[in-house]
Amino acid sequence: MSGVGDGLGKVEVKLRWDPSPYGEPPRHLDIIAATYSVDDLHGRPVYVVHYDSRSPDGTINMTRHSETGMGYGFVEAMVLEFDRVSSAYGRVVVGVGIHQDSGPRTFGEIANAGVVVVEGYRQLLADDFTTVADATAATVAEFTRDESGAWRFHGMVRGYDSDPVLFAAEMGSMRQ
């Protein structure tokens, strides 16, 4: 959990992976964020943000997107501005899904995959997906609003066996 008394402000989730070996189809990963109402923190997301969308109020945006990796460090990024998120929302779950267009792929098959969650220069989480190597999608972070209204971070690396569309619907469930 974040130790900052005022809660979180602007957080960035960054994703890296190496491109596919020569002659193989591209490996495409996506950062996905699901936002939940204060009235239903574990139900259906009110909205989902991914490479082709942003939050209705502009507080969650993809700032960088890659469909192939590139091998140049963090090539995909999402910014979450918690200091501006409406009080109607009490939980945001962020995950990573692997597109399954060219057959099943797991994190164990994606070279140099990794994710970091940072607030300014402070690293909240760094993970290389080895604990979820057999998964096709994984949650990485949960952000919740506390009683005072401040946002807090919880590392939540948990694997799923689903494509990005199904994953977006199930990633915030109570499943352990």
Tab-separated table of C-alpha atoms in Angstrom:
chain	number	residue	atom	x	y	z
A	1	MET	CA	0.000	0.000	0.000
A	2	SER	CA	1.140	3.533	-0.669
A	3	GLY	CA	2.647	5.273	2.312
A	4	VAL	CA	1.807	8.774	1.126
A	5	GLY	CA	-0.629	10.509	3.470
A	6	ASP	CA	-2.417	12.402	0.707
A	7	GLY	CA	-2.837	9.321	-1.478
A	8	LEU	CA	-1.840	8.871	-5.074
A	9	GLY	CA	-1.731	11.545	-7.741
A	10	LYS	CA	-0.553	10.767	-11.272
A	11	VAL	CA	0.500	7.125	-11.731
A	12	GLU	CA	2.007	5.545	-14.824
A	13	VAL	CA	1.887	1.862	-15.761
A	14	LYS	CA	4.560	0.914	-18.317
A	15	LEU	CA	4.914	-2.336	-20.232
A	16	ARG	CA	7.821	-3.851	-22.166
A	17	TRP	CA	8.397	-6.974	-24.250
A	18	ASP	CA	10.678	-8.030	-27.072
A	19	PRO	CA	9.373	-8.518	-30.608
A	20	SER	CA	8.657	-11.965	-31.999
A	21	PRO	CA	11.488	-13.970	-33.500
A	22	TYR	CA	11.966	-13.399	-37.221
A	23	GLY	CA	9.271	-15.105	-39.288
A	24	GLU	CA	6.783	-15.492	-36.427
A	25	PRO	CA	3.578	-13.455	-36.031
A	26	PRO	CA	3.844	-10.346	-33.834
A	27	ARG	CA	3.253	-10.728	-30.124
A	28	HIS	CA	0.877	-8.035	-28.974
A	29	LEU	CA	0.311	-7.157	-25.303
A	30	ASP	CA	-2.042	-4.497	-23.951
A	31	ILE	CA	-2.465	-2.609	-20.715
A	32	ILE	CA	-6.114	-2.646	-19.621
A	33	ALA	CA	-7.732	-0.656	-16.792
A	34	ALA	CA	-11.196	-1.331	-15.382
A	35	THR	CA	-12.949	1.238	-13.192
A	36	TYR	CA	-15.552	0.277	-10.575
A	37	SER	CA	-18.292	2.258	-8.880
A	38	VAL	CA	-18.134	2.947	-5.144
A	39	ASP	CA	-21.486	1.118	-4.983
A	40	ASP	CA	-20.164	-2.079	-6.644
A	41	LEU	CA	-16.410	-2.402	-6.157
A	42	HIS	CA	-16.239	-6.006	-7.441
A	43	GLY	CA	-19.078	-6.072	-9.982
A	44	ARG	CA	-19.085	-5.042	-13.608
A	45	PRO	CA	-16.668	-2.266	-14.527
A	46	VAL	CA	-18.293	1.089	-15.214
A	47	TYR	CA	-15.795	1.550	-18.043
A	48	VAL	CA	-12.674	-0.109	-19.414
A	49	VAL	CA	-9.664	1.698	-20.875
A	50	HIS	CA	-7.296	0.042	-23.353
A	51	TYR	CA	-5.279	0.910	-26.477
A	52	ASP	CA	-8.287	2.181	-28.409
A	53	SER	CA	-10.035	4.187	-25.692
A	54	ARG	CA	-9.717	6.513	-22.723
A	55	SER	CA	-11.822	7.215	-19.655
A	56	PRO	CA	-14.859	9.445	-20.295
A	57	ASP	CA	-13.383	12.220	-18.136
A	58	GLY	CA	-9.839	11.877	-19.500
A	59	THR	CA	-8.296	10.773	-16.194
A	60	ILE	CA	-7.064	7.417	-17.581
A	61	ASN	CA	-5.278	7.477	-20.935
A	62	MET	CA	-2.967	5.359	-23.037
A	63	THR	CA	-0.001	7.594	-23.817
A	64	ARG	CA	2.022	5.032	-25.725
A	65	HIS	CA	0.960	1.888	-27.598
A	66	SER	CA	2.850	-0.873	-29.408
A	67	GLU	CA	1.544	-3.865	-31.330
A	68	THR	CA	4.902	-5.625	-31.668
A	69	GLY	CA	7.091	-4.946	-28.633
A	70	MET	CA	10.203	-3.406	-30.200
A	71	GLY	CA	12.775	-4.416	-27.615
A	72	TYR	CA	13.532	-0.777	-26.735
A	73	GLY	CA	12.403	-0.821	-23.138
A	74	PHE	CA	8.936	0.274	-22.085
A	75	VAL	CA	6.940	0.694	-25.296
A	76	GLU	CA	3.403	0.932	-23.910
A	77	ALA	CA	2.211	3.273	-21.172
A	78	MET	CA	-1.005	4.233	-19.421
A	79	VAL	CA	-1.402	7.287	-17.188
A	80	LEU	CA	-3.940	7.323	-14.361
A	81	GLU	CA	-4.623	10.716	-12.737
A	82	PHE	CA	-6.097	9.708	-9.388
A	83	ASP	CA	-6.123	13.263	-8.081
A	84	ARG	CA	-8.831	13.990	-10.718
A	85	VAL	CA	-10.901	10.766	-10.694
A	86	SER	CA	-14.561	11.326	-9.802
A	87	SER	CA	-15.713	10.394	-6.296
A	88	ALA	CA	-18.246	8.058	-7.984
A	89	TYR	CA	-15.417	5.567	-8.506
A	90	GLY	CA	-13.813	3.607	-5.677
A	91	ARG	CA	-11.611	1.033	-7.383
A	92	VAL	CA	-9.446	0.684	-10.491
A	93	VAL	CA	-7.805	-2.592	-11.514
A	94	VAL	CA	-4.998	-2.606	-14.078
A	95	GLY	CA	-3.861	-5.660	-15.979
A	96	VAL	CA	-2.052	-6.879	-19.058
A	97	GLY	CA	-3.576	-9.099	-21.741
A	98	ILE	CA	-1.860	-10.970	-24.553
A	99	HIS	CA	-3.681	-10.926	-27.891
A	100	GLN	CA	-4.377	-14.480	-28.993
A	101	ASP	CA	-4.802	-13.777	-32.739
A	102	SER	CA	-2.079	-16.193	-33.885
A	103	GLY	CA	-2.713	-18.978	-31.386
A	104	PRO	CA	-2.377	-19.304	-27.628
A	105	ARG	CA	0.504	-17.363	-26.065
A	106	THR	CA	1.458	-17.172	-22.410
A	107	PHE	CA	3.725	-14.792	-20.534
A	108	GLY	CA	6.351	-17.539	-20.413
A	109	GLU	CA	6.561	-17.328	-24.225
A	110	ILE	CA	7.003	-13.559	-24.345
A	111	ALA	CA	10.680	-12.598	-24.225
A	112	ASN	CA	11.745	-9.852	-21.808
A	113	ALA	CA	8.194	-9.039	-20.695
A	114	GLY	CA	7.893	-6.698	-17.751
A	115	VAL	CA	5.726	-4.066	-16.141
A	116	VAL	CA	6.407	-1.191	-13.767
A	117	VAL	CA	4.010	1.045	-11.874
A	118	VAL	CA	5.439	4.420	-10.881
A	119	GLU	CA	4.260	7.623	-9.282
A	120	GLY	CA	6.739	10.264	-10.348
A	121	TYR	CA	10.146	8.809	-9.490
A	122	ARG	CA	8.754	6.378	-6.922
A	123	GLN	CA	8.442	2.795	-8.125
A	124	LEU	CA	5.363	1.099	-6.703
A	125	LEU	CA	5.760	-2.235	-8.514
A	126	ALA	CA	8.118	-3.995	-10.915
A	127	ASP	CA	7.334	-7.475	-12.217
A	128	ASP	CA	8.528	-9.767	-15.010
A	129	PHE	CA	5.466	-12.072	-15.105
A	130	THR	CA	7.459	-15.171	-14.055
A	131	THR	CA	4.930	-15.965	-11.302
A	132	VAL	CA	2.181	-16.055	-13.960
A	133	ALA	CA	4.240	-17.640	-16.789
A	134	ASP	CA	1.395	-19.995	-17.796
A	135	ALA	CA	-1.220	-17.219	-17.941
A	136	THR	CA	-2.500	-15.374	-21.005
A	137	ALA	CA	-3.496	-12.291	-18.988
A	138	ALA	CA	-2.675	-10.912	-15.542
A	139	THR	CA	-3.777	-8.214	-13.179
A	140	VAL	CA	-0.839	-6.177	-11.882
A	141	ALA	CA	-2.282	-3.441	-9.700
A	142	GLU	CA	-5.340	-2.479	-7.737
A	143	PHE	CA	-6.054	1.094	-6.697
A	144	THR	CA	-8.702	1.741	-4.064
A	145	ARG	CA	-10.126	4.860	-2.469
A	146	ASP	CA	-9.893	4.867	1.340
A	147	GLU	CA	-12.321	6.386	3.859
A	148	SER	CA	-10.708	9.816	3.500
A	149	GLY	CA	-11.069	9.737	-0.296
A	150	ALA	CA	-7.342	9.194	-0.942
A	151	TRP	CA	-6.280	6.578	-3.493
A	152	ARG	CA	-4.023	3.712	-2.393
A	153	PHE	CA	-1.975	1.194	-4.380
A	154	HIS	CA	-1.994	-2.586	-3.894
A	155	GLY	CA	0.262	-4.867	-5.938
A	156	MET	CA	-1.913	-7.636	-7.357
A	157	VAL	CA	-0.080	-9.890	-9.818
A	158	ARG	CA	-2.614	-12.625	-10.543
A	159	GLY	CA	-2.779	-14.792	-13.699
A	160	TYR	CA	-5.819	-15.544	-15.868
A	161	ASP	CA	-6.396	-17.852	-18.823
A	162	SER	CA	-8.468	-15.642	-21.101
A	163	ASP	CA	-8.238	-13.334	-24.091
A	164	PRO	CA	-8.155	-9.540	-23.546
A	165	VAL	CA	-11.921	-9.067	-24.065
A	166	LEU	CA	-12.966	-11.709	-21.526
A	167	PHE	CA	-10.159	-10.632	-19.203
A	168	ALA	CA	-11.475	-7.049	-19.119
A	169	ALA	CA	-14.804	-8.353	-17.823
A	170	GLU	CA	-13.358	-10.693	-15.165
A	171	MET	CA	-10.208	-8.937	-13.946
A	172	GLY	CA	-11.878	-7.136	-11.062
A	173	SER	CA	-13.713	-10.146	-9.668
A	174	MET	CA	-13.163	-11.468	-6.157
A	175	ARG	CA	-11.501	-14.642	-7.573
A	176	GLN	CA	-8.364	-15.667	-5.693
